[in-house]
Short mmCIF file of C-alpha atoms in Angstrom, two decimals:
data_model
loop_
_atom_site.label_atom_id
_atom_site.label_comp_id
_atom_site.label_asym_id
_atom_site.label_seq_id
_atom_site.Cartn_x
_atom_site.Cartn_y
_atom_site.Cartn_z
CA UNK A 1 113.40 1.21 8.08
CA UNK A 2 113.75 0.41 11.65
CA UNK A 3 115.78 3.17 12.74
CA UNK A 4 112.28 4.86 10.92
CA UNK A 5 109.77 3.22 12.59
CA UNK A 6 112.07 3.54 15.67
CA UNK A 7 112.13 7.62 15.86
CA UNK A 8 108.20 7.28 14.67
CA UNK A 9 107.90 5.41 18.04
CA UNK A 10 109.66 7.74 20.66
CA UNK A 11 108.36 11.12 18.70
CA UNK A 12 104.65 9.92 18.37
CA UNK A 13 104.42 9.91 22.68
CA UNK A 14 104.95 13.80 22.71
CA UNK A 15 103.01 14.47 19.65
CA UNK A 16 101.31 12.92 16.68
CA UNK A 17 101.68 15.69 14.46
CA UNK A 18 104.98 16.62 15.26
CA UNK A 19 106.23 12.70 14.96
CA UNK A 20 105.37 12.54 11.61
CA UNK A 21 106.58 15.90 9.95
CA UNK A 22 109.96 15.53 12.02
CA UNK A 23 110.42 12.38 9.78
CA UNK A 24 109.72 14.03 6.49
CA UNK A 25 113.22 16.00 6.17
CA UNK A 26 114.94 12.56 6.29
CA UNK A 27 113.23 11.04 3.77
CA UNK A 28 113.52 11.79 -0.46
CA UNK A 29 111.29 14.30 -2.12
CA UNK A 30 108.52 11.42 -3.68
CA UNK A 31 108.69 9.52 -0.53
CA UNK A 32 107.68 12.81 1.49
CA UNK A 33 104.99 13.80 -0.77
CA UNK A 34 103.67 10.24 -0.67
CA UNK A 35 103.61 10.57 3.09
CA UNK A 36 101.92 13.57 3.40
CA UNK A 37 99.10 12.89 1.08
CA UNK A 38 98.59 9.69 3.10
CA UNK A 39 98.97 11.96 6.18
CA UNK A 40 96.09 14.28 4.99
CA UNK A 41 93.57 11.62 3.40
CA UNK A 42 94.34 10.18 7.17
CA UNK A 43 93.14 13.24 8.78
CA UNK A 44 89.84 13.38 6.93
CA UNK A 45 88.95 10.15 7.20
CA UNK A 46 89.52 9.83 10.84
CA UNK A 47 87.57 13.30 11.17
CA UNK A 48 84.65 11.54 9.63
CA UNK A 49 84.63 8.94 12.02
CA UNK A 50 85.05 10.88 15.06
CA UNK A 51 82.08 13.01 14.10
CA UNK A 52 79.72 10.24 13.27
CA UNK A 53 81.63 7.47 15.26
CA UNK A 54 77.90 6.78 17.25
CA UNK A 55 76.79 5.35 13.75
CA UNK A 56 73.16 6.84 14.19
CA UNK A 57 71.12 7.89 10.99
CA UNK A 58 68.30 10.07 11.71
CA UNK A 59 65.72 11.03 9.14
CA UNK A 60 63.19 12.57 8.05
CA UNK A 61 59.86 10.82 5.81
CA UNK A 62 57.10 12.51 4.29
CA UNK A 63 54.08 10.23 3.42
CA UNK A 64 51.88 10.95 0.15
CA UNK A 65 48.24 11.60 0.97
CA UNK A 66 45.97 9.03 0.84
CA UNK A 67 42.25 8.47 -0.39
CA UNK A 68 40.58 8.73 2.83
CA UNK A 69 39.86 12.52 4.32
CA UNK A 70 42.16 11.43 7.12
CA UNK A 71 44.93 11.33 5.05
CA UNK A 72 44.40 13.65 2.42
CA UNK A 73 46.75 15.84 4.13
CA UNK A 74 49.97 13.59 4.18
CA UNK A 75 52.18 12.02 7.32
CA UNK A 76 54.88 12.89 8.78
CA UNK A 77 57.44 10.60 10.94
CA UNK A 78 61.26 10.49 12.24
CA UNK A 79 63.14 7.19 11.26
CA UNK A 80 65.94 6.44 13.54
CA UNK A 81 68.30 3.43 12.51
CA UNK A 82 71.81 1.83 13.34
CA UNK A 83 73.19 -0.94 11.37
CA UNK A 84 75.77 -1.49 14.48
CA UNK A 85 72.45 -2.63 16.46
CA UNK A 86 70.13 -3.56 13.96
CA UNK A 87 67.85 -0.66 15.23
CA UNK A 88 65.18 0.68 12.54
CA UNK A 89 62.26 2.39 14.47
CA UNK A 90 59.74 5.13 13.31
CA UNK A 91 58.48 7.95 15.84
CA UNK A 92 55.13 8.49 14.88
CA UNK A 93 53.27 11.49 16.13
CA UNK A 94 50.09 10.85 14.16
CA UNK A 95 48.20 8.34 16.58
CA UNK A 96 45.37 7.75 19.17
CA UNK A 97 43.38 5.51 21.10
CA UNK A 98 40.18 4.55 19.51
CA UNK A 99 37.40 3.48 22.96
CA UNK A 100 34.57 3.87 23.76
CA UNK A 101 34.34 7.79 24.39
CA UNK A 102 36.14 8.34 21.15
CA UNK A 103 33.95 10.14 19.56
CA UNK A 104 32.20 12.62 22.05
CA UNK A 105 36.29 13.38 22.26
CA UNK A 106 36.47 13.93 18.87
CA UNK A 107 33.11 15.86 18.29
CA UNK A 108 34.16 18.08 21.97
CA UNK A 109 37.94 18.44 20.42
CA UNK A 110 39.60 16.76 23.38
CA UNK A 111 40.88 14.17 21.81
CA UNK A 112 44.15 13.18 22.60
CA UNK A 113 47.04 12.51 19.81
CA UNK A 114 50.05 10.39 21.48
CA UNK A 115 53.68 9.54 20.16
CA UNK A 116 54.19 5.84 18.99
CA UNK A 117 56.83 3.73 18.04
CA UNK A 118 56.94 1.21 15.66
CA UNK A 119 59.42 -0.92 14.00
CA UNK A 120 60.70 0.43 9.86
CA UNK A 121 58.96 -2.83 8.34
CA UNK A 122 55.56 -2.43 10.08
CA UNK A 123 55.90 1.53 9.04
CA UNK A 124 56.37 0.99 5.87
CA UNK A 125 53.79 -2.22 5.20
CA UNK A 126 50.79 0.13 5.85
CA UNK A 127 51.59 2.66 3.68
CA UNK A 128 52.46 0.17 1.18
CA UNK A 129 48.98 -1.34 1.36
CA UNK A 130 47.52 2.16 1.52
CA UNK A 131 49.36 3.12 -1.83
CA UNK A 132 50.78 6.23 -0.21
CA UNK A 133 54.30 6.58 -1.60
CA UNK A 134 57.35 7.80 0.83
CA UNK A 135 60.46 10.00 0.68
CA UNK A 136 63.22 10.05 3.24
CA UNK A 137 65.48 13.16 4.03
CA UNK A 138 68.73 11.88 5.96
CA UNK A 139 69.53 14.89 7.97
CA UNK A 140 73.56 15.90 7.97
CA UNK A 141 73.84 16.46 12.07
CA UNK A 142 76.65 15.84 14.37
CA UNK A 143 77.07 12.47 16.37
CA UNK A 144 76.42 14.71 19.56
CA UNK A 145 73.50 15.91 17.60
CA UNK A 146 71.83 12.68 16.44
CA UNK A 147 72.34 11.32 20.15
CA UNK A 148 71.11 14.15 21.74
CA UNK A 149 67.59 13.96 19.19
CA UNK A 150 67.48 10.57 19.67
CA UNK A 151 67.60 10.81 23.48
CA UNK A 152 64.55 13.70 23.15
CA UNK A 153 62.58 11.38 21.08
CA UNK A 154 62.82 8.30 23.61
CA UNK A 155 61.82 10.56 26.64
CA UNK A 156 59.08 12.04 24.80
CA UNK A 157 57.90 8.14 24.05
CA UNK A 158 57.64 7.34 28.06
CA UNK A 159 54.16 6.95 28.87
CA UNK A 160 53.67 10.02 30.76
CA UNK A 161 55.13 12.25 28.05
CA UNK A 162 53.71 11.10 25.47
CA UNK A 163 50.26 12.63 24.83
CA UNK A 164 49.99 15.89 23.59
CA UNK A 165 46.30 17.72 22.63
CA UNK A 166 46.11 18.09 18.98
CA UNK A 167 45.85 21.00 16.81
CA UNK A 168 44.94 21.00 13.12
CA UNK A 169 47.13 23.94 11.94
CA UNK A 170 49.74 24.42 15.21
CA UNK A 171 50.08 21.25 16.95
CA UNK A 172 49.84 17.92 14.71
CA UNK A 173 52.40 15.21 13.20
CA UNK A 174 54.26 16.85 11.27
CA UNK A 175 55.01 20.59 13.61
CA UNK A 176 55.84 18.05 16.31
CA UNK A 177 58.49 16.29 14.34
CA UNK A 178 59.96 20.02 13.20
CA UNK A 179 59.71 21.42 16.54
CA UNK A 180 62.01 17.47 18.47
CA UNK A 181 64.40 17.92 15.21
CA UNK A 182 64.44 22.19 15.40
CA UNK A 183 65.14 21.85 19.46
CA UNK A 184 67.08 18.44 19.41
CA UNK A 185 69.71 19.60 16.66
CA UNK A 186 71.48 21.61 19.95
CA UNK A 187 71.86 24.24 17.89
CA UNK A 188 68.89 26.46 15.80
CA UNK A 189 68.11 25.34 12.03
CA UNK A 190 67.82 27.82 9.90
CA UNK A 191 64.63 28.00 7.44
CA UNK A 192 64.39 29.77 4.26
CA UNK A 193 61.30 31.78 2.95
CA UNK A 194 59.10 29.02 1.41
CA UNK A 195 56.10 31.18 0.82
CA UNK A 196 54.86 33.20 -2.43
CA UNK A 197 55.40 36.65 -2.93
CA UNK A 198 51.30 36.87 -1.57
CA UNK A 199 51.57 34.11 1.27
CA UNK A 200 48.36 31.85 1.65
CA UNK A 201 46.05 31.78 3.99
CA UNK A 202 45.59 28.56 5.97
CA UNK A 203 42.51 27.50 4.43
CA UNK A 204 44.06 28.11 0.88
CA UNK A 205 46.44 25.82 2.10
CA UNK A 206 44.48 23.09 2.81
CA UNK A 207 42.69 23.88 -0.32
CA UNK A 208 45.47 22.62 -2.51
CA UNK A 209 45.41 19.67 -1.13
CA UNK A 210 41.71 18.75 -1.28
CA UNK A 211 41.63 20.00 -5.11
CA UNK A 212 44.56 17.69 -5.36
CA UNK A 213 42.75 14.93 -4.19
CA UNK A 214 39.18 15.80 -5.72
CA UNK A 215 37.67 16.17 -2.13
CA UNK A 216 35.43 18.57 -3.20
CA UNK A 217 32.49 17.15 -0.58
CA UNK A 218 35.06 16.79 2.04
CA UNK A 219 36.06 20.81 1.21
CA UNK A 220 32.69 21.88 1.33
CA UNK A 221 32.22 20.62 4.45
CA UNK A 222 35.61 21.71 5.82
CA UNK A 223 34.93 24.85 4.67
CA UNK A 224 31.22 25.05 6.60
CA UNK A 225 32.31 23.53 9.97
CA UNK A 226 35.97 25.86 10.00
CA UNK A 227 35.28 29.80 10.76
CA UNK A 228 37.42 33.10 9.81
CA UNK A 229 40.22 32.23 11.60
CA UNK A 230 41.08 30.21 8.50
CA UNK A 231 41.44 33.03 6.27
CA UNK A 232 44.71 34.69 7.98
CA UNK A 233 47.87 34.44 6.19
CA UNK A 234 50.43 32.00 7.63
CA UNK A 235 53.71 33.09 8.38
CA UNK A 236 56.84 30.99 6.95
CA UNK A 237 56.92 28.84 9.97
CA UNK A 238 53.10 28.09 10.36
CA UNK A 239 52.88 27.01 6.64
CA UNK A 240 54.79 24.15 8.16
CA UNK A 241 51.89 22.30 9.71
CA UNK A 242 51.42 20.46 6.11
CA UNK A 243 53.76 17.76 5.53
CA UNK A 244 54.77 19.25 2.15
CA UNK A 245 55.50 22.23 3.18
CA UNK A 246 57.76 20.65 5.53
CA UNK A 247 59.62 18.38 3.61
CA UNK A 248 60.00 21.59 0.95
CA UNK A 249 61.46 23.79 4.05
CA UNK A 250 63.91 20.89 4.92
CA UNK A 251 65.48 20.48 1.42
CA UNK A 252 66.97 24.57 1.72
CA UNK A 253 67.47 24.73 5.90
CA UNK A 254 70.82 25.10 7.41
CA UNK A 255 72.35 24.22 10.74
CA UNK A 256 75.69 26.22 11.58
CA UNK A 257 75.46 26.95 8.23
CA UNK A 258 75.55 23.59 6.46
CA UNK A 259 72.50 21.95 4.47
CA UNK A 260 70.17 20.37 6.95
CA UNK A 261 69.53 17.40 4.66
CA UNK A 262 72.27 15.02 3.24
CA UNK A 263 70.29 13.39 1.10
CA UNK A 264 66.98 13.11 -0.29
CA UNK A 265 65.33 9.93 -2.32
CA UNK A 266 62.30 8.35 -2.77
CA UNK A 267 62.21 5.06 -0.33
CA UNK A 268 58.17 3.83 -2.01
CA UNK A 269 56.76 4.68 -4.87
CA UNK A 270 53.48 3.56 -5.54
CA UNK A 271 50.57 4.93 -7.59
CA UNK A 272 48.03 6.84 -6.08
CA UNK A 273 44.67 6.33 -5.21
CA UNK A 274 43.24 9.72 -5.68
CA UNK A 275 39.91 9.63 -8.12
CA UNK A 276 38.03 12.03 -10.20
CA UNK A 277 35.62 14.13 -8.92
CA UNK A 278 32.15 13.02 -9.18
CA UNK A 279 30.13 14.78 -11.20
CA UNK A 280 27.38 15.81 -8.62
CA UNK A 281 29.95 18.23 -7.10
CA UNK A 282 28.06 20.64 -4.51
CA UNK A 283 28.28 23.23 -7.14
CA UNK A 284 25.95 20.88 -9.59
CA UNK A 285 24.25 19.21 -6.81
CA UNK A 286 22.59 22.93 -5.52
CA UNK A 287 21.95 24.60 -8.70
CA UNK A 288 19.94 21.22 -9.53
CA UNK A 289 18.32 21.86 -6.27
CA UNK A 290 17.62 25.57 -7.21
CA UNK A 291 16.75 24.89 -10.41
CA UNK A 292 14.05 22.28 -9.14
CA UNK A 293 13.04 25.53 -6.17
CA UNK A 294 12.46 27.76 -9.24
CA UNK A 295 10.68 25.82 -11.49
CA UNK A 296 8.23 24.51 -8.33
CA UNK A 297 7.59 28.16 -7.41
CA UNK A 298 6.93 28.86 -10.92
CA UNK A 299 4.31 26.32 -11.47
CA UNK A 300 0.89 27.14 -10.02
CA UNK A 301 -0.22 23.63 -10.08
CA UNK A 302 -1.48 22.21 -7.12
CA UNK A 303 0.61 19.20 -7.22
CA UNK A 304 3.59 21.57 -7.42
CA UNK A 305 2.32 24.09 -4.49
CA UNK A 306 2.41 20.95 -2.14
CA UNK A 307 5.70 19.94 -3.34
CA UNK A 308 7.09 23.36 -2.61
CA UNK A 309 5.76 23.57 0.76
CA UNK A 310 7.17 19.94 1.44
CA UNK A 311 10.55 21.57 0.55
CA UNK A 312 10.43 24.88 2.44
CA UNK A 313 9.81 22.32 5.84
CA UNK A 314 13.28 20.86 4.79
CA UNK A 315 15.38 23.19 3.70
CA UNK A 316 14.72 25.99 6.72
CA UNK A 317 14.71 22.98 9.27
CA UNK A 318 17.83 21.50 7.64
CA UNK A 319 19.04 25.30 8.05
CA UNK A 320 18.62 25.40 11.66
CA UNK A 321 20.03 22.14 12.22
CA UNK A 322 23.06 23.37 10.30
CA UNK A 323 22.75 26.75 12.47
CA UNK A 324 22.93 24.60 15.65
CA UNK A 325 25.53 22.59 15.06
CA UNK A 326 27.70 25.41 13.96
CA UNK A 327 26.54 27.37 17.41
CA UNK A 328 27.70 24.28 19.40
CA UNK A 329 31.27 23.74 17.48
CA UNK A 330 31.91 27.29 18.32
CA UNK A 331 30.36 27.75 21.88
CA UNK A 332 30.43 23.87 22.97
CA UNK A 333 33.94 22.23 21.88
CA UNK A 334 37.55 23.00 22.42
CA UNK A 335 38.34 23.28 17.99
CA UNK A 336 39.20 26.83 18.17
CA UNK A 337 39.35 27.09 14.73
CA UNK A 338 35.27 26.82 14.37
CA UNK A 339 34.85 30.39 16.27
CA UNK A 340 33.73 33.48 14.34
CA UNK A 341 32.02 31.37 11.49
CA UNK A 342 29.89 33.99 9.17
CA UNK A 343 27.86 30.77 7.60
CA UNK A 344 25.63 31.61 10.54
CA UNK A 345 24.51 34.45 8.24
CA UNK A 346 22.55 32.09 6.38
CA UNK A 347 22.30 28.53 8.57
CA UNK A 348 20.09 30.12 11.05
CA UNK A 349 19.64 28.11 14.58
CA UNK A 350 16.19 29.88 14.55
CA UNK A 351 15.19 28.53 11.33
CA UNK A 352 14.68 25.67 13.15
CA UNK A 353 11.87 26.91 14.57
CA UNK A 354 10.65 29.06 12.06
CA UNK A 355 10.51 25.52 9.37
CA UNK A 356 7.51 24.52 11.41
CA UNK A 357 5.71 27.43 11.46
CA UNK A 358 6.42 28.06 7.42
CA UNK A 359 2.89 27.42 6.13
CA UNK A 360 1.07 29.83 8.97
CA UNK A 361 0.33 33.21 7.59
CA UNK A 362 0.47 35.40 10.57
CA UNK A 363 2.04 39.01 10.43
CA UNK A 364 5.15 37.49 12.96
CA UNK A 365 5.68 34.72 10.30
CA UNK A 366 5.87 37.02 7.69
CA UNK A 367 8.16 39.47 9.65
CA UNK A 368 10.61 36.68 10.45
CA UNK A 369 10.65 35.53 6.67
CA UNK A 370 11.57 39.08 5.81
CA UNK A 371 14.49 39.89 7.75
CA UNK A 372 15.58 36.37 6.57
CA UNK A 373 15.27 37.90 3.25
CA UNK A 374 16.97 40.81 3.55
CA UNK A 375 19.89 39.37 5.65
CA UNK A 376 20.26 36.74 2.77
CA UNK A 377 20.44 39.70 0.20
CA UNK A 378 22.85 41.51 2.27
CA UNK A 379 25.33 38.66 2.40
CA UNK A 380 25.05 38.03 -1.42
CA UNK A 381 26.29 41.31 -1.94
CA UNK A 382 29.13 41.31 0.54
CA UNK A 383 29.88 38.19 -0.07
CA UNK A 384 33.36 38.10 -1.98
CA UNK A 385 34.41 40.82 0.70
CA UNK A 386 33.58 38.83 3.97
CA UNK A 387 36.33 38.21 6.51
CA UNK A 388 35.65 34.52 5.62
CA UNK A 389 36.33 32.67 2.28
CA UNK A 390 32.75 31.62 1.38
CA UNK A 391 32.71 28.05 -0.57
CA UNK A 392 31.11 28.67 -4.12
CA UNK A 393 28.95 25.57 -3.61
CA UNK A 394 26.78 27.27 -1.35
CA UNK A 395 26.01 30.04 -2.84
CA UNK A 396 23.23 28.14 -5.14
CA UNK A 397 21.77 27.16 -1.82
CA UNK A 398 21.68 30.97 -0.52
CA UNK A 399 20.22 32.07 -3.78
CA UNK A 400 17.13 29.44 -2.82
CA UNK A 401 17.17 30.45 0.47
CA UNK A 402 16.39 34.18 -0.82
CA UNK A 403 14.05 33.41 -3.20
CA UNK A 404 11.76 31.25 -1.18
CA UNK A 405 12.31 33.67 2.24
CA UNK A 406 11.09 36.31 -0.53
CA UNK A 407 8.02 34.32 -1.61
CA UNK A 408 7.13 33.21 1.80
CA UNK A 409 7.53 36.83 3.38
CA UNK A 410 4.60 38.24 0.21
CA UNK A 411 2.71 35.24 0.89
CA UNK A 412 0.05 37.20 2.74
CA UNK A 413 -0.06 39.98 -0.10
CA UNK A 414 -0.33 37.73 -2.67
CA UNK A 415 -3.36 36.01 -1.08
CA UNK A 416 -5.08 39.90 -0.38
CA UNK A 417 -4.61 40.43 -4.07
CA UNK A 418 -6.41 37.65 -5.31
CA UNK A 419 -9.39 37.88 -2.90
#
């Protein structure tokens, strides 16, 4: 044995491999196969360590949606952790700073969305209390990889880098976190086709999620504020911009041709908060409202003719305040995504003029009443072939708007006739 360990010592300075192997001739047949399988399991194990030797773990965690419309679309974060340190920190994308011009920011769309970091525990202990539940995807990089990521994710942290303007469907949490991991991996990952055979356009996208959560007040309005250039089909990469979707494109990537995720598991699970939808859903709430508009016009009462004219002041100067405010999120703010919106075709800013002139029955006013008519009609028709997707709950609202533009425009007639 020391003669062994002897020729192991002088052989092993020129080379490892060759050291060992020059030993096994000399030894008996279960003896050598002993030492090579300890040789081998050797090998692996100290290739294991040598590739993960920095002792980094760098993941990936997808946060349920919560109940309030600021959440309804999920989180995403990066976890980075050592046990060698004790470090455990979350990169969190999905933050800003709430003073005193916050929301002229937010109305304008200049709002600025900044990277934080915040300790695992503290992460965690909100969405705890905010009964979102949380699932973790350890991704299977190198060492060189993780460090490299980890490096990218600290500089982008510094105070000067860590702003960025924030864009609902191409710049938000969870595209930042895929773009540091996609760039900071050193080498490309690899994405699969995640999309149906038809793909979905954004706003069907979104859509899922607010029938998931019964938002149907928070869709409606989504839906009124956010023009046509929500109704193109996203590509495989742009249907990213949802956490989901994300975490779903993660499980089947690849880097160099190995799974990007080691391993997947659920790190809170907690039930959710989501409710039912109310019953007054804007579909209910404005055929009630057309309903009441038909009867009214129906009934020659007195009573009811004042009524009536009471609600023709609100609805066309509720109409042009809509009108406006869709003019000045297109033409006034930075939130691209309000541009081209065809519910100007029935929110008209100049209805907001034309409510307080409603009762006069001048040839002008009843010209003005009629093209509102006939525009109204128009867009009824077309409207399941618009370049926009047209929320079904207003459409009880642009049936009123056509039948009282109608009355309002034959006023005049009417009056002739019965004189």
């Amino acid at each position: 044995m020391a003669c062994l360990l002897r020729k192991i010592q002088i052989n092993i300075h020129t080379s490892p491999h060759t050291a060992f192997f020059s030993i096994l001739p000399q030894t008996k047949q279960p003896l050598k196969k002993a030492a090579f399988l300890f040789y081998f399991t050797f090998c692996i194990l100290h290739s294991s360590f040598a590739q993960d030797s920095c002792g980094l773990r760098i993941s990936l965690l997808t946060c349920a949606p919560g109940a309030e419309l600021y959440s309804t679309f999920g989180h995403t974060a990066v976890r980075v952790s050592d046990k060698s340190t004790g470090l455990d920190e979350v990169y969190n994308y999905g933050t800003f700073e709430f003073d005193e011009d916050f929301y002229v920011k937010f109305v304008r769309g200049k709002l600025l969305y900044a990277l934080s970091v915040e300790s695992f525990p503290e992460f965690m202990y909100q969405y705890q209390m905010e009964s979102r539940s949380v699932i973790e995807q350890d991704l299977s990089l190198s060492c060189a990889q993780k460090q490299e990521l980890y490096q990218r994710l600290r500089t982008n942290a510094l105070p000067q880098n860590r702003h960025y303007r924030y864009d609902f469907l191409f710049d938000n949490c969870t595209t930042r976190a895929r773009d540091m991991i996609d760039t900071g991996a050193t080498a490309p990952v690899r994405f699969k086709n995640l999309l149906p055979l038809k793909p979905l356009t954004f706003r069907e996208h979104i859509t899922v999620y607010l029938n998931k959560a019964h938002q149907d007040w928070s869709k409606l309005g989504i839906d009124l504020l956010l023009g046509a250039k929500m109704d193109r089909r996203s590509s495989n990469t742009e249907a990213m911009f949802l956490p989901d979707n994300l975490m779903m494109a993660f499980d089947s990537a690849t880097v160099e041709g190995k799974p990007l995720v080691a391993s997947k598991q659920t790190i809170l699970a907690v039930p959710s908060l989501a409710t039912e939808s109310f019953f007054f859903t804007p579909v209910v709430t404005f055929s009630l409202f057309l309903l009441i508009v038909l009867a009214l016009t129906l009934i020659k009462k007195r009573w009811a003719q004042t009524a009536v004219s009471i609600v023709d002041f609100l609805l066309f100067f509720t109409l042009g305040l809509v009108g406006v405010l869709l003019l000045f999120m297109w033409f006034g703010t930075d939130h691209k995504l309000c541009a081209n919106n065809y519910n100007l075709l029935w929110a008209l800013p100049t209805d907001l003029v034309a409510a307080f002139l409603v009762h006069k029955r001048s040839g002008r006013v009843q010209l003005y009443f009629k093209i509102v008519f006939w525009l109204t009609v128009l867009l009824l028709v077309l409207w399941p072939f618009l370049p926009q997707q047209m929320n079904i709950g207003f459409l009880p609202l642009v049936l009123a708007i056509a039948l009282r533009s109608g009355i309002i425009a034959n006023r005049k007639r009417n009056a002739d006739k019965r004189i």
